[in-house]
Tab-separated table of C-alpha atoms in Angstrom:
chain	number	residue	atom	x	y	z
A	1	UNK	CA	31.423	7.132	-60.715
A	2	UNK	CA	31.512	5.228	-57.765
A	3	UNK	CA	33.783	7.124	-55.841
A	4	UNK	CA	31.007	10.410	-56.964
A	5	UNK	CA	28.552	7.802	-55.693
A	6	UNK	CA	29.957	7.576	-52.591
A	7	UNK	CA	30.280	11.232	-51.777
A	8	UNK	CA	26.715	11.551	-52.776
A	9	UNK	CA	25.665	8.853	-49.455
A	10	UNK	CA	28.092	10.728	-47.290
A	11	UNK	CA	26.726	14.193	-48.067
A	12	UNK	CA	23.161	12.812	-47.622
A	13	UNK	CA	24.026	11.313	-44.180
A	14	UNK	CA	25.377	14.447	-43.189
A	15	UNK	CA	22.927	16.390	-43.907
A	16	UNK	CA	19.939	14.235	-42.233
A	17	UNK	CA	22.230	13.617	-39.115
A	18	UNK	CA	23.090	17.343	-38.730
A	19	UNK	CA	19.582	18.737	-38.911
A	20	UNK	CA	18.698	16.049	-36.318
A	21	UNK	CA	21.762	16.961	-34.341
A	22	UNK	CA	20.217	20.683	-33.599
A	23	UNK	CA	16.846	19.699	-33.491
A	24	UNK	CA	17.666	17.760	-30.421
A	25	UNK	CA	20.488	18.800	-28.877
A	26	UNK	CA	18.926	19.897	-25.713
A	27	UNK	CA	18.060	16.529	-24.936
A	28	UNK	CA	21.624	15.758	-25.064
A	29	UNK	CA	22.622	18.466	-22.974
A	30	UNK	CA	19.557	17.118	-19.986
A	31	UNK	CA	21.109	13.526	-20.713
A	32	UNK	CA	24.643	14.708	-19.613
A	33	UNK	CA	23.668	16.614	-16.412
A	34	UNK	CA	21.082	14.023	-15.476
A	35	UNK	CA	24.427	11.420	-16.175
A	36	UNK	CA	27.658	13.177	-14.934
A	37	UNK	CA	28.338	13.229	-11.582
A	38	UNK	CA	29.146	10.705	-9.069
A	39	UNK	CA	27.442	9.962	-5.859
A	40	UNK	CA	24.004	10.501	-4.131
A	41	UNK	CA	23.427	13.647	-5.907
A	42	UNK	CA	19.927	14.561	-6.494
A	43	UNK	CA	18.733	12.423	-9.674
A	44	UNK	CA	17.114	15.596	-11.467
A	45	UNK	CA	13.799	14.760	-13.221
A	46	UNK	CA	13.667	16.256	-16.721
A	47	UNK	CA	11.797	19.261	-15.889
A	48	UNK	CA	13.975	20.072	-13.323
A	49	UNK	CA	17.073	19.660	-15.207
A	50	UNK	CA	15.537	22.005	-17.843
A	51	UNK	CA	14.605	24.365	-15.262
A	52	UNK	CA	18.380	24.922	-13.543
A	53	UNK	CA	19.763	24.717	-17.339
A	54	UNK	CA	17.559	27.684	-18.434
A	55	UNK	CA	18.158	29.717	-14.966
A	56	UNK	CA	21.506	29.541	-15.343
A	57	UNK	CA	22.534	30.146	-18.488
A	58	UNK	CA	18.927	30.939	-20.305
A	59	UNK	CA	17.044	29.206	-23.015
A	60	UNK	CA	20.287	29.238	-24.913
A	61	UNK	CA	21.934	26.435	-22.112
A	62	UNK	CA	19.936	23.955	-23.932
A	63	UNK	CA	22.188	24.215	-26.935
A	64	UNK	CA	25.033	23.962	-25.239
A	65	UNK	CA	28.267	21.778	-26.966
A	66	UNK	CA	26.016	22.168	-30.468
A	67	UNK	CA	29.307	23.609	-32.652
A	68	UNK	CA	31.553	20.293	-31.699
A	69	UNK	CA	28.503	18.489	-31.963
A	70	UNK	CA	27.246	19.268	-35.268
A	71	UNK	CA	30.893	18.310	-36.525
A	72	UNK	CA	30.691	14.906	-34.674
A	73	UNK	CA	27.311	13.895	-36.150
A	74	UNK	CA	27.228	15.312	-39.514
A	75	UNK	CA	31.076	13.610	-39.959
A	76	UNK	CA	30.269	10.468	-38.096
A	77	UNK	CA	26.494	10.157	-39.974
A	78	UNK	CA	28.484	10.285	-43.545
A	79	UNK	CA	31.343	8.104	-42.665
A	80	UNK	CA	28.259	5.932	-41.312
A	81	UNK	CA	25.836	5.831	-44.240
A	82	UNK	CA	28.105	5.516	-46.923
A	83	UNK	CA	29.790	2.678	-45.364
A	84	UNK	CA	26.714	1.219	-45.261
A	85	UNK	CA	25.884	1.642	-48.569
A	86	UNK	CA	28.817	0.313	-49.386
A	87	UNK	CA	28.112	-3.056	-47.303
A	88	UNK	CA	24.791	-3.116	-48.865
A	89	UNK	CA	23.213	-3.520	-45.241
A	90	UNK	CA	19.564	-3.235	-45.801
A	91	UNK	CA	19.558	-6.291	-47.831
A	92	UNK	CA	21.741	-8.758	-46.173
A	93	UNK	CA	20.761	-11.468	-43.785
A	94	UNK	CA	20.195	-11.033	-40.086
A	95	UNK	CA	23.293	-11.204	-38.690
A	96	UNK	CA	25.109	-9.611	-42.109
A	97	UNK	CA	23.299	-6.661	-41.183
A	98	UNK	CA	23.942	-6.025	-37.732
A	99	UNK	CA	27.581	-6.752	-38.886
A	100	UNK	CA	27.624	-4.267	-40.962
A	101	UNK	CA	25.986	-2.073	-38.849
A	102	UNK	CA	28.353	-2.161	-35.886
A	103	UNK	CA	31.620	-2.453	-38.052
A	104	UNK	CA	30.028	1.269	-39.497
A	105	UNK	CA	29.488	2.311	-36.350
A	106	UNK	CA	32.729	1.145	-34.556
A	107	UNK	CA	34.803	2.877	-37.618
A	108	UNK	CA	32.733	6.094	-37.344
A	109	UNK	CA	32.986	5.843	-33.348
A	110	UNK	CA	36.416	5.633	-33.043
A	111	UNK	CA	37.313	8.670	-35.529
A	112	UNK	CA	34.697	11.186	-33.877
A	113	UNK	CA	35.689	10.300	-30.163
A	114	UNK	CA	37.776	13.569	-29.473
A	115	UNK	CA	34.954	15.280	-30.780
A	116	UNK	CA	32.572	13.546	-28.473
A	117	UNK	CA	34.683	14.252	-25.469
A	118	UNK	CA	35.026	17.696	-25.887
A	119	UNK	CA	30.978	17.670	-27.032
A	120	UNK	CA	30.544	16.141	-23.236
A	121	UNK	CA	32.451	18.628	-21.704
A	122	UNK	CA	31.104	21.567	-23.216
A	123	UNK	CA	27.504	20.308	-22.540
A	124	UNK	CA	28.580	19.708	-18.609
A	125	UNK	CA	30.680	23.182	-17.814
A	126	UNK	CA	29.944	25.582	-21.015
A	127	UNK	CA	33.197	26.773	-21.657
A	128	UNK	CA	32.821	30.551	-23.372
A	129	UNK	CA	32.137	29.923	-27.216
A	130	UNK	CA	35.262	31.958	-28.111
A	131	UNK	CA	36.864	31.370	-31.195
A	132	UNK	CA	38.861	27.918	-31.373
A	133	UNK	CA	37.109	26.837	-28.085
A	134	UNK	CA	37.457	23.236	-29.470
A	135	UNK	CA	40.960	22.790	-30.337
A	136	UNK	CA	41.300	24.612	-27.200
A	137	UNK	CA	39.846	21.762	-25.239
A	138	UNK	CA	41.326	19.166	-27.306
A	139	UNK	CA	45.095	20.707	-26.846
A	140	UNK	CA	44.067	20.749	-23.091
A	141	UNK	CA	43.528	17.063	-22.750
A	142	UNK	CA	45.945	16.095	-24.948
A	143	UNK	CA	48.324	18.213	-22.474
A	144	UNK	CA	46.713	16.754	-19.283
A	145	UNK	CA	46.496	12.868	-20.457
A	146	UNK	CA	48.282	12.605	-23.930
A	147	UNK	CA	46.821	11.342	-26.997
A	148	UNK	CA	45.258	8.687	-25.413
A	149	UNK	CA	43.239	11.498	-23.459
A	150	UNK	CA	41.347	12.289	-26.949
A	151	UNK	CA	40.428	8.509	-26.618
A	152	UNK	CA	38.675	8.838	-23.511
A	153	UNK	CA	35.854	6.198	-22.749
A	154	UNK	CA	36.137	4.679	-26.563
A	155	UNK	CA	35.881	1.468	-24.442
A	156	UNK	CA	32.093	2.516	-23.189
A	157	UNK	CA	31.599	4.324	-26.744
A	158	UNK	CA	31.798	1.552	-28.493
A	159	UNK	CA	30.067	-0.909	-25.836
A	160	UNK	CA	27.014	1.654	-26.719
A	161	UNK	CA	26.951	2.471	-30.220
A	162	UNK	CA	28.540	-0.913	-32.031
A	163	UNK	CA	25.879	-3.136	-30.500
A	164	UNK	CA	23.034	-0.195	-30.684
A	165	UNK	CA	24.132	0.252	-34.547
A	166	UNK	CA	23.827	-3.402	-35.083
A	167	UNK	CA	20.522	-3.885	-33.403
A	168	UNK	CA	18.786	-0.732	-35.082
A	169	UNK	CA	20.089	-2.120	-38.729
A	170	UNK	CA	18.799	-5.317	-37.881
A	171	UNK	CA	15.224	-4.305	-36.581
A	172	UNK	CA	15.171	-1.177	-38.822
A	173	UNK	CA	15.491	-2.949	-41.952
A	174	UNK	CA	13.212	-5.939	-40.881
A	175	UNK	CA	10.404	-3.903	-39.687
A	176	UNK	CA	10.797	-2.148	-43.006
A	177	UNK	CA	10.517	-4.829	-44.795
A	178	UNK	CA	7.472	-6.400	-43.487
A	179	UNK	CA	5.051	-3.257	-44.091
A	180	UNK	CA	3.413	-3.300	-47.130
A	181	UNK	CA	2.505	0.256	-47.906
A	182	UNK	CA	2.188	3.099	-50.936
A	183	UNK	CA	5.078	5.180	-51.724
A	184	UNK	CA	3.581	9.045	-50.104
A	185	UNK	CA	3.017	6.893	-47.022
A	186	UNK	CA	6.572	5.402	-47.035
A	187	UNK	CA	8.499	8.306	-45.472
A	188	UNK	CA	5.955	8.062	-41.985
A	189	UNK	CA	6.436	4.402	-42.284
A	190	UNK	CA	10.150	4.527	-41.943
A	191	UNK	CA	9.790	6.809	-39.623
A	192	UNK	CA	7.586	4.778	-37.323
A	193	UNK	CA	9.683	1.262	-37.637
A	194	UNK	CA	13.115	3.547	-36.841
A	195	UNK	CA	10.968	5.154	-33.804
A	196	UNK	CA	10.305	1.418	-32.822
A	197	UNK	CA	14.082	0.276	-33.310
A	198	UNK	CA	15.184	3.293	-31.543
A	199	UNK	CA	13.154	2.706	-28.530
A	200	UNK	CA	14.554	-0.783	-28.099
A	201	UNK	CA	18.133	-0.584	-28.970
A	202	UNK	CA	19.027	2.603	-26.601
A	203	UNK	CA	17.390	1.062	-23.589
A	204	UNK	CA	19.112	-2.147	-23.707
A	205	UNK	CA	22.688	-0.048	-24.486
A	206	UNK	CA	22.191	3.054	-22.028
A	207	UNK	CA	24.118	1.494	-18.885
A	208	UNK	CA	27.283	1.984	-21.315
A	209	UNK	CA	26.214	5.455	-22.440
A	210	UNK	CA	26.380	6.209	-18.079
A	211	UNK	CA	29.590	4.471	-17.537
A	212	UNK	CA	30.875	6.731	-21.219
A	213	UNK	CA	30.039	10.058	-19.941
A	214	UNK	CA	31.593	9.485	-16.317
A	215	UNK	CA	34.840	8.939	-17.954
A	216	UNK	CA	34.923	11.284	-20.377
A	217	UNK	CA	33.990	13.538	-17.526
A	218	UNK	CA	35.980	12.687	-14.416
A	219	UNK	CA	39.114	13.591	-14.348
A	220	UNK	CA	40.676	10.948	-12.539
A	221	UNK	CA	41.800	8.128	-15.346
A	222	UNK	CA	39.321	5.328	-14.315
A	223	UNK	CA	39.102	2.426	-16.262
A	224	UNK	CA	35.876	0.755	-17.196
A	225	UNK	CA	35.605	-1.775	-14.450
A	226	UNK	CA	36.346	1.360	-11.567
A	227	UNK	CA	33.285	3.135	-12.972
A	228	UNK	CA	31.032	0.348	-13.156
A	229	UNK	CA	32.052	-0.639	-9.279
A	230	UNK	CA	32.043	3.536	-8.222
A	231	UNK	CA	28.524	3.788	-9.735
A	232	UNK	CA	27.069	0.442	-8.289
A	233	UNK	CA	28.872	1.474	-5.167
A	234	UNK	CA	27.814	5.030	-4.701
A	235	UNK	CA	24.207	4.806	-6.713
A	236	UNK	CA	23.366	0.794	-6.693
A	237	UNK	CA	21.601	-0.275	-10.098
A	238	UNK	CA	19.888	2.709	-10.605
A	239	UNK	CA	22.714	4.777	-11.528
A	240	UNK	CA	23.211	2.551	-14.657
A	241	UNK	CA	19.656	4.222	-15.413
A	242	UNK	CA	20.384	7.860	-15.106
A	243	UNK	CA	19.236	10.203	-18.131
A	244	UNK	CA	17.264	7.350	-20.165
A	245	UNK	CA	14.023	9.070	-20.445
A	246	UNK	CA	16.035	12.237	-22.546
A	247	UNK	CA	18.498	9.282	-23.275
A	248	UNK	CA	15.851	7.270	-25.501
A	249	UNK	CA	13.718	10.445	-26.302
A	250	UNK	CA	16.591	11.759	-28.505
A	251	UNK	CA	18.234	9.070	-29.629
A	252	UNK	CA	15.138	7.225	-30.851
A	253	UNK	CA	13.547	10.234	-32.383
A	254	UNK	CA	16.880	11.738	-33.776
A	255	UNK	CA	17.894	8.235	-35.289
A	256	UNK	CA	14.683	7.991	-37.274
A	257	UNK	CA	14.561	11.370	-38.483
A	258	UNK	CA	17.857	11.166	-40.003
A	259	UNK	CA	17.385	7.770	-41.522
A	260	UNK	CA	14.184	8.937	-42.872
A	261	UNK	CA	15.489	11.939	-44.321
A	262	UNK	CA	18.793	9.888	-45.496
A	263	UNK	CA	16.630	7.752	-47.558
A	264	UNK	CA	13.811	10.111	-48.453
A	265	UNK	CA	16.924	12.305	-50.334
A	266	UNK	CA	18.454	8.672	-51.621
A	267	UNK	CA	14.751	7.792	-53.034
A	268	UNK	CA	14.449	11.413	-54.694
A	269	UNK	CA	18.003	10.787	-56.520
C-alpha cells in the first residue's frame, strides 16, 4: 500500500510539473539566450529576444528543447513530490522543511542533470528534432568530456535549486498556513502564497542559474570560480542578472501552478 501510495505522489507530481513545463517553456528558451553568451553582447530585452527567436525559427522557436524538457520536469517533479511526501515536509518545523526541501531537490537535481544539459543546449542552437536527437547529444558529450560531461554545472545546479527548494517549502507552507480561507477558494490561495514564494526564492538564487547555463554551454571546461571571475570580468555585476525578468516570470508562475495542481489532485484523492 505504501509503495502504491507512493507511485500515486509521483504520478501526481508529474503530471502538474509537465503541464507547467509546456505552458512555459518559452520563457525558458528567452532565459537561455538572454543568459548564454559571454562578453559585452547586447543584453536583449524580452521583446527583443522573442522577436529574433520567432524570425528565425518562427513561433515554434519558443518551444524549443520542450521533448528533453518535459522528461526532466515531469521525472524530476515525481522524484520531488513523493520524496516530499515521504518527509512529511509541509508539516515540519522551519528548518525541517527547508531540509527536506533541498535534500528533494538535490536528489532530483543530480539524477535529471544530463537531461538539463542537453535541455540547455537544444534551447541555445536547436539541433533538428530528428529521431534520438537526445541520446544523440548525450553520446556527444559523453564522447567530448566523459561521463563527467553529463554532470556539467551540477555545482551551479544545485547552488540554485537546493537552496531555492528549501526556501519555497519553507515560505510556501508558512504562507499556507497562515490564511484562513473556505475550501473552493483554497486552490487560488495556494496559488497566490506559491506566486509569492516563487518571486522571492528565484531572485535571491538566479546569479547561480547565470553561472549554470554558461557552463553547461561553453565548451571550454571552466570551473565555477572561472565563470564567476569571466562574467564579473567581461559584464561586472550585472551579468549575474541576465534573464531574471523571464527567469522569475516562469519559475514563479510554473512552480505554483504545479504545486497547486499537485495538491488540488492529492485533495481530490
Amino acid at each position: 500500500m505504501a509503495e502504491k501510495d507512493k507511485w500515486r505522489h509521483f504520478t501526481r507530481g508529474a503530471a502538474a510539473g509537465g503541464l507547467s513545463a509546456i505552458l512555459f517553456q518559452p520563457f525558458d528558451v528567452i532565459r537561455t539566450h538572454q543568459q548564454g553568451s559571454f562578453g559585452r553582447c547586447p543584453n536583449l530585452s524580452v521583446r527583443e529576444s522573442v522577436r529574433r527567436l520567432a524570425s528565425e525559427n518562427g513561433v515554434a522557436g519558443l518551444w524549443r528543447g520542450t521533448t528533453p524538457t518535459l522528461l526532466r520536469v515531469c521525472g524530476g517533479a515525481g522524484l520531488y513530490f513523493s520524496m516530499l511526501h515521504q518527509l512529511d515536509a509541509q508539516n515540519l518545523t522551519v528548518l525541517g522543511s527547508f531540509c527536506a526541501g533541498a535534500f528533494a531537490r538535490s536528489f532530483a537535481g543530480f539524477v535529471m542533470s544530463p537531461l538539463t544539459i542537453v535541455k540547455a543546449r537544444m534551447e541555445w542552437a536547436a539541433p533538428s528534432h530528428q529521431s534520438g536527437a537526445i541520446l544523440a547529444e548525450m553520446r556527444a558529450m559523453a564522447a567530448e568530456h566523459g561521463v563527467r560531461g553529463l554532470y556539467k554545472g551540477i555545482i551551479p545546479t544545485l547552488l540554485r535549486d537546493v537552496p531555492f527548494s528549501g526556501l519555497y517549502v519553507t515560505l510556501y507552507s508558512r504562507l499556507k498556513s497562515s490564511v484562513d480561507c473556505a475550501d473552493e477558494h483554497r486552490v487560488a490561495v495556494n496559488f497566490a502564497c506559491g506566486v509569492a514564494a516563487g518571486v522571492a526564492s528565484t531572485v535571491i538564487v538566479h546569479p547561480a542559474d547565470v553561472v549554470k547555463t554558461r557552463m553547461q554551454l561553453d565548451d571550454a571546461r571552466l570551473t565555477v570560480r572561472a565563470t564567476l571571475r569571466r562574467i564579473y570580468i567581461e559584464e561586472g555585476p550585472k551579468g549575474f542578472l541576465r534573464g531574471v525578468v523571464p527567469r522569475v516570470f516562469k519559475r514563479t508562475f510554473s512552480t505554483a501552478l504545479t504545486w497547486s495542481m499537485y495538491e488540488y489532485m492529492s485533495a481530490r484523492a
